[in-house]
Amino acid sequence: MTDVLNNKFRPAKWEDVLGQDSVVKSIRKVLKNKLSRAFLLTGPSGTGKTTIARIAAAECKCEKQNIIEIAAAIYTGVDAMRQVVIDSSYGGFGATENKAIIVDEFHRLSKNAFDSILKAVEEPPPHVYWFFCTTEIDKVPKTIRTRCASFTLKPVPDDDIREILCD
C-alpha cells in the first residue's frame, strides 16, 4: 500500500512539492544562477530528497536516460564510484549532453569511495550535476560537504499530507 501511495502522490514538478518551499526556492535560485553543480540534500526519510533531486535534474535539462541513480547502500565501494566518475566524463545522449548523478543513502559510501569522487565533485565536467541524498549528514566527510550546495529538508506537515490524501 505504501509503494502505491508513494508513487501516486510523488511530485513530478516543483509546484507539486509540499512542505519544502524554502528548499525549492533556494535550489531553483542556485540552478538558475549556476552557483553549484553539486547538491547535498539531507533530512529524515520520506521528506522528498530523491524526488527533489529528480526534479532538479530535469530542470538542468537532463533527459531521463541521462539521469543515473545509485543506491549507495548497495554500491558502497571505491570501484563502483570510480566507474561512475569515468562514466560521467562522457556526455549524455539526446537533445542535451547533460547528466545528473543522484546518489541515494549517500552516507553509506566507504571512505575510499568518498575520496574517489572528491575531484569530480569539486570540478565536475560542465555537463554533470551531482545530487547526494542522505539521512545522516554527519557521516558525509567535511571535504565533500564543503563542496556542495547543502539543503536540509523538514518533515512534511501532517495537514499538507491530509490535504492531498483527502482530495
PDB file of C-alpha atoms in Angstrom:
ATOM      1  CA  MET A   1       0.000   0.000   0.000  1.00  0.00           C
ATOM      2  CA  THR A   2       2.827   2.431   0.855  1.00  0.00           C
ATOM      3  CA  ASP A   3       4.509   1.996  -2.535  1.00  0.00           C
ATOM      4  CA  VAL A   4       1.244   2.732  -4.284  1.00  0.00           C
ATOM      5  CA  LEU A   5       0.744   5.918  -2.245  1.00  0.00           C
ATOM      6  CA  ASN A   6       4.372   6.967  -2.707  1.00  0.00           C
ATOM      7  CA  ASN A   7       4.137   6.593  -6.465  1.00  0.00           C
ATOM      8  CA  LYS A   8       0.653   8.046  -6.791  1.00  0.00           C
ATOM      9  CA  PHE A   9       1.496  11.245  -4.917  1.00  0.00           C
ATOM     10  CA  ARG A  10       5.181  11.642  -5.822  1.00  0.00           C
ATOM     11  CA  PRO A  11       5.692  15.155  -7.224  1.00  0.00           C
ATOM     12  CA  ALA A  12       6.950  15.455 -10.801  1.00  0.00           C
ATOM     13  CA  LYS A  13       7.418  19.230 -10.849  1.00  0.00           C
ATOM     14  CA  TRP A  14       8.367  21.956  -8.400  1.00  0.00           C
ATOM     15  CA  GLU A  15       4.806  23.186  -7.961  1.00  0.00           C
ATOM     16  CA  ASP A  16       3.750  19.793  -6.602  1.00  0.00           C
ATOM     17  CA  VAL A  17       6.388  19.603  -3.848  1.00  0.00           C
ATOM     18  CA  LEU A  18       4.765  20.015  -0.431  1.00  0.00           C
ATOM     19  CA  GLY A  19       6.277  21.416   2.733  1.00  0.00           C
ATOM     20  CA  GLN A  20       9.674  22.303   1.269  1.00  0.00           C
ATOM     21  CA  ASP A  21       9.019  25.791  -0.116  1.00  0.00           C
ATOM     22  CA  SER A  22      12.252  27.402   1.085  1.00  0.00           C
ATOM     23  CA  VAL A  23      14.369  24.471  -0.137  1.00  0.00           C
ATOM     24  CA  VAL A  24      12.681  24.501  -3.557  1.00  0.00           C
ATOM     25  CA  LYS A  25      13.123  28.267  -3.876  1.00  0.00           C
ATOM     26  CA  SER A  26      16.799  28.054  -2.876  1.00  0.00           C
ATOM     27  CA  ILE A  27      17.659  25.144  -5.186  1.00  0.00           C
ATOM     28  CA  ARG A  28      15.961  26.847  -8.117  1.00  0.00           C
ATOM     29  CA  LYS A  29      17.958  30.011  -7.443  1.00  0.00           C
ATOM     30  CA  VAL A  30      21.244  28.082  -7.255  1.00  0.00           C
ATOM     31  CA  LEU A  31      20.429  26.308 -10.546  1.00  0.00           C
ATOM     32  CA  LYS A  32      19.308  29.493 -12.302  1.00  0.00           C
ATOM     33  CA  ASN A  33      22.442  31.388 -11.274  1.00  0.00           C
ATOM     34  CA  LYS A  34      24.697  28.366 -11.920  1.00  0.00           C
ATOM     35  CA  LEU A  35      26.215  28.631  -8.457  1.00  0.00           C
ATOM     36  CA  SER A  36      26.859  24.915  -7.990  1.00  0.00           C
ATOM     37  CA  ARG A  37      26.830  21.586  -9.793  1.00  0.00           C
ATOM     38  CA  ALA A  38      26.910  19.538  -6.587  1.00  0.00           C
ATOM     39  CA  PHE A  39      23.956  19.399  -4.213  1.00  0.00           C
ATOM     40  CA  LEU A  40      23.648  17.765  -0.806  1.00  0.00           C
ATOM     41  CA  LEU A  41      20.080  17.054   0.303  1.00  0.00           C
ATOM     42  CA  THR A  42      19.637  15.916   3.883  1.00  0.00           C
ATOM     43  CA  GLY A  43      16.713  15.200   6.150  1.00  0.00           C
ATOM     44  CA  PRO A  44      14.595  12.422   7.609  1.00  0.00           C
ATOM     45  CA  SER A  45      13.273   9.563   5.474  1.00  0.00           C
ATOM     46  CA  GLY A  46      10.259  10.416   3.366  1.00  0.00           C
ATOM     47  CA  THR A  47      10.871  14.160   3.122  1.00  0.00           C
ATOM     48  CA  GLY A  48      11.476  14.174  -0.638  1.00  0.00           C
ATOM     49  CA  LYS A  49      15.241  14.268  -1.033  1.00  0.00           C
ATOM     50  CA  THR A  50      15.426  11.929  -4.020  1.00  0.00           C
ATOM     51  CA  THR A  51      12.248  13.345  -5.544  1.00  0.00           C
ATOM     52  CA  ILE A  52      13.642  16.880  -5.361  1.00  0.00           C
ATOM     53  CA  ALA A  53      16.908  15.639  -6.886  1.00  0.00           C
ATOM     54  CA  ARG A  54      14.953  14.148  -9.816  1.00  0.00           C
ATOM     55  CA  ILE A  55      13.000  17.372 -10.372  1.00  0.00           C
ATOM     56  CA  ALA A  56      16.214  19.423 -10.170  1.00  0.00           C
ATOM     57  CA  ALA A  57      17.877  17.086 -12.678  1.00  0.00           C
ATOM     58  CA  ALA A  58      15.009  17.686 -15.105  1.00  0.00           C
ATOM     59  CA  GLU A  59      15.389  21.444 -14.600  1.00  0.00           C
ATOM     60  CA  CYS A  60      19.075  21.042 -15.532  1.00  0.00           C
ATOM     61  CA  LYS A  61      17.884  19.722 -18.905  1.00  0.00           C
ATOM     62  CA  CYS A  62      18.913  16.166 -18.073  1.00  0.00           C
ATOM     63  CA  GLU A  63      16.834  13.756 -20.082  1.00  0.00           C
ATOM     64  CA  LYS A  64      15.531  10.621 -18.370  1.00  0.00           C
ATOM     65  CA  GLN A  65      18.160   8.373 -19.971  1.00  0.00           C
ATOM     66  CA  ASN A  66      20.909  10.660 -18.642  1.00  0.00           C
ATOM     67  CA  ILE A  67      19.816  10.559 -15.003  1.00  0.00           C
ATOM     68  CA  ILE A  68      21.844   7.954 -13.166  1.00  0.00           C
ATOM     69  CA  GLU A  69      20.537   6.836  -9.780  1.00  0.00           C
ATOM     70  CA  ILE A  70      22.877   4.963  -7.485  1.00  0.00           C
ATOM     71  CA  ALA A  71      21.856   3.169  -4.307  1.00  0.00           C
ATOM     72  CA  ALA A  72      24.892   3.777  -2.118  1.00  0.00           C
ATOM     73  CA  ALA A  73      23.599   1.188   0.322  1.00  0.00           C
ATOM     74  CA  ILE A  74      24.374  -1.393  -2.377  1.00  0.00           C
ATOM     75  CA  TYR A  75      27.241   0.213  -4.301  1.00  0.00           C
ATOM     76  CA  THR A  76      29.340   1.312  -1.339  1.00  0.00           C
ATOM     77  CA  GLY A  77      32.820   0.716  -2.691  1.00  0.00           C
ATOM     78  CA  VAL A  78      35.528   2.656  -4.400  1.00  0.00           C
ATOM     79  CA  ASP A  79      35.354   0.637  -7.641  1.00  0.00           C
ATOM     80  CA  ALA A  80      31.681   1.469  -8.157  1.00  0.00           C
ATOM     81  CA  MET A  81      32.273   5.182  -7.582  1.00  0.00           C
ATOM     82  CA  ARG A  82      35.359   5.251  -9.788  1.00  0.00           C
ATOM     83  CA  GLN A  83      33.252   3.794 -12.600  1.00  0.00           C
ATOM     84  CA  VAL A  84      30.595   6.473 -12.044  1.00  0.00           C
ATOM     85  CA  VAL A  85      33.250   9.175 -12.285  1.00  0.00           C
ATOM     86  CA  ILE A  86      34.597   7.662 -15.509  1.00  0.00           C
ATOM     87  CA  ASP A  87      31.101   7.337 -16.993  1.00  0.00           C
ATOM     88  CA  SER A  88      30.257  10.910 -16.029  1.00  0.00           C
ATOM     89  CA  SER A  89      33.078  12.256 -18.152  1.00  0.00           C
ATOM     90  CA  TYR A  90      31.148  11.286 -21.291  1.00  0.00           C
ATOM     91  CA  GLY A  91      28.246  13.438 -22.448  1.00  0.00           C
ATOM     92  CA  GLY A  92      24.720  12.122 -22.327  1.00  0.00           C
ATOM     93  CA  PHE A  93      22.534  11.005 -25.213  1.00  0.00           C
ATOM     94  CA  GLY A  94      19.725  13.067 -26.692  1.00  0.00           C
ATOM     95  CA  ALA A  95      18.991  16.733 -27.171  1.00  0.00           C
ATOM     96  CA  THR A  96      21.482  17.797 -24.470  1.00  0.00           C
ATOM     97  CA  GLU A  97      24.560  16.079 -23.157  1.00  0.00           C
ATOM     98  CA  ASN A  98      23.760  16.968 -19.533  1.00  0.00           C
ATOM     99  CA  LYS A  99      23.904  14.187 -16.960  1.00  0.00           C
ATOM    100  CA  ALA A 100      22.666  14.015 -13.399  1.00  0.00           C
ATOM    101  CA  ILE A 101      24.048  11.580 -10.884  1.00  0.00           C
ATOM    102  CA  ILE A 102      21.761  11.001  -7.915  1.00  0.00           C
ATOM    103  CA  VAL A 103      23.348   9.067  -5.056  1.00  0.00           C
ATOM    104  CA  ASP A 104      20.748   7.872  -2.551  1.00  0.00           C
ATOM    105  CA  GLU A 105      21.783   6.905   1.004  1.00  0.00           C
ATOM    106  CA  PHE A 106      24.996   8.796   0.259  1.00  0.00           C
ATOM    107  CA  HIS A 107      26.311   8.360   3.816  1.00  0.00           C
ATOM    108  CA  ARG A 108      26.697   4.609   3.181  1.00  0.00           C
ATOM    109  CA  LEU A 109      29.720   5.025   0.879  1.00  0.00           C
ATOM    110  CA  SER A 110      33.083   3.822   2.128  1.00  0.00           C
ATOM    111  CA  LYS A 111      35.836   6.304   2.971  1.00  0.00           C
ATOM    112  CA  ASN A 112      37.723   5.328  -0.184  1.00  0.00           C
ATOM    113  CA  ALA A 113      34.572   5.758  -2.284  1.00  0.00           C
ATOM    114  CA  PHE A 114      34.114   9.294  -0.930  1.00  0.00           C
ATOM    115  CA  ASP A 115      37.766  10.036  -1.704  1.00  0.00           C
ATOM    116  CA  SER A 116      37.380   8.685  -5.251  1.00  0.00           C
ATOM    117  CA  ILE A 117      34.643  11.189  -6.154  1.00  0.00           C
ATOM    118  CA  LEU A 118      36.110  14.252  -4.439  1.00  0.00           C
ATOM    119  CA  LYS A 119      37.831  15.719  -7.511  1.00  0.00           C
ATOM    120  CA  ALA A 120      34.785  15.075  -9.724  1.00  0.00           C
ATOM    121  CA  VAL A 121      32.551  16.869  -7.209  1.00  0.00           C
ATOM    122  CA  GLU A 122      34.980  19.748  -6.813  1.00  0.00           C
ATOM    123  CA  GLU A 123      35.463  20.246 -10.557  1.00  0.00           C
ATOM    124  CA  PRO A 124      32.672  18.443 -12.409  1.00  0.00           C
ATOM    125  CA  PRO A 125      32.632  18.420 -16.198  1.00  0.00           C
ATOM    126  CA  PRO A 126      30.349  21.204 -17.494  1.00  0.00           C
ATOM    127  CA  HIS A 127      27.596  18.717 -18.360  1.00  0.00           C
ATOM    128  CA  VAL A 128      27.443  16.918 -14.969  1.00  0.00           C
ATOM    129  CA  TYR A 129      25.290  17.621 -11.919  1.00  0.00           C
ATOM    130  CA  TRP A 130      25.697  15.686  -8.664  1.00  0.00           C
ATOM    131  CA  PHE A 131      22.841  15.166  -6.194  1.00  0.00           C
ATOM    132  CA  PHE A 132      23.642  13.477  -2.892  1.00  0.00           C
ATOM    133  CA  CYS A 133      20.726  12.382  -0.681  1.00  0.00           C
ATOM    134  CA  THR A 134      21.306  11.366   2.923  1.00  0.00           C
ATOM    135  CA  THR A 135      19.565  10.934   6.240  1.00  0.00           C
ATOM    136  CA  GLU A 136      22.878  11.008   8.135  1.00  0.00           C
ATOM    137  CA  ILE A 137      24.799  14.173   7.243  1.00  0.00           C
ATOM    138  CA  ASP A 138      27.385  13.599   9.989  1.00  0.00           C
ATOM    139  CA  LYS A 139      28.647  10.513   8.132  1.00  0.00           C
ATOM    140  CA  VAL A 140      29.410  12.542   4.992  1.00  0.00           C
ATOM    141  CA  PRO A 141      33.022  13.775   5.068  1.00  0.00           C
ATOM    142  CA  LYS A 142      33.517  17.506   5.503  1.00  0.00           C
ATOM    143  CA  THR A 143      35.638  17.542   2.336  1.00  0.00           C
ATOM    144  CA  ILE A 144      32.504  16.608   0.351  1.00  0.00           C
ATOM    145  CA  ARG A 145      30.046  18.727   2.361  1.00  0.00           C
ATOM    146  CA  THR A 146      32.039  21.920   1.797  1.00  0.00           C
ATOM    147  CA  ARG A 147      31.981  21.414  -1.971  1.00  0.00           C
ATOM    148  CA  CYS A 148      28.197  21.145  -2.248  1.00  0.00           C
ATOM    149  CA  ALA A 149      25.247  23.463  -2.031  1.00  0.00           C
ATOM    150  CA  SER A 150      23.513  21.977   1.022  1.00  0.00           C
ATOM    151  CA  PHE A 151      19.800  21.856   1.770  1.00  0.00           C
ATOM    152  CA  THR A 152      18.017  20.424   4.807  1.00  0.00           C
ATOM    153  CA  LEU A 153      14.503  19.119   4.279  1.00  0.00           C
ATOM    154  CA  LYS A 154      11.993  19.040   7.113  1.00  0.00           C
ATOM    155  CA  PRO A 155       9.181  16.542   7.610  1.00  0.00           C
ATOM    156  CA  VAL A 156       6.105  17.465   5.582  1.00  0.00           C
ATOM    157  CA  PRO A 157       3.381  18.836   7.887  1.00  0.00           C
ATOM    158  CA  ASP A 158       0.529  16.384   8.578  1.00  0.00           C
ATOM    159  CA  ASP A 159      -2.029  18.927   7.327  1.00  0.00           C
ATOM    160  CA  ASP A 160      -0.348  19.027   3.899  1.00  0.00           C
ATOM    161  CA  ILE A 161      -0.386  15.232   3.697  1.00  0.00           C
ATOM    162  CA  ARG A 162      -4.033  15.056   4.771  1.00  0.00           C
ATOM    163  CA  GLU A 163      -4.957  17.630   2.146  1.00  0.00           C
ATOM    164  CA  ILE A 164      -3.594  15.612  -0.784  1.00  0.00           C
ATOM    165  CA  LEU A 165      -4.940  12.330   0.551  1.00  0.00           C
ATOM    166  CA  CYS A 166      -8.454  13.704   1.042  1.00  0.00           C
ATOM    167  CA  ASP A 167      -8.793  15.432  -2.349  1.00  0.00           C
TER     168      ASP A 167
END
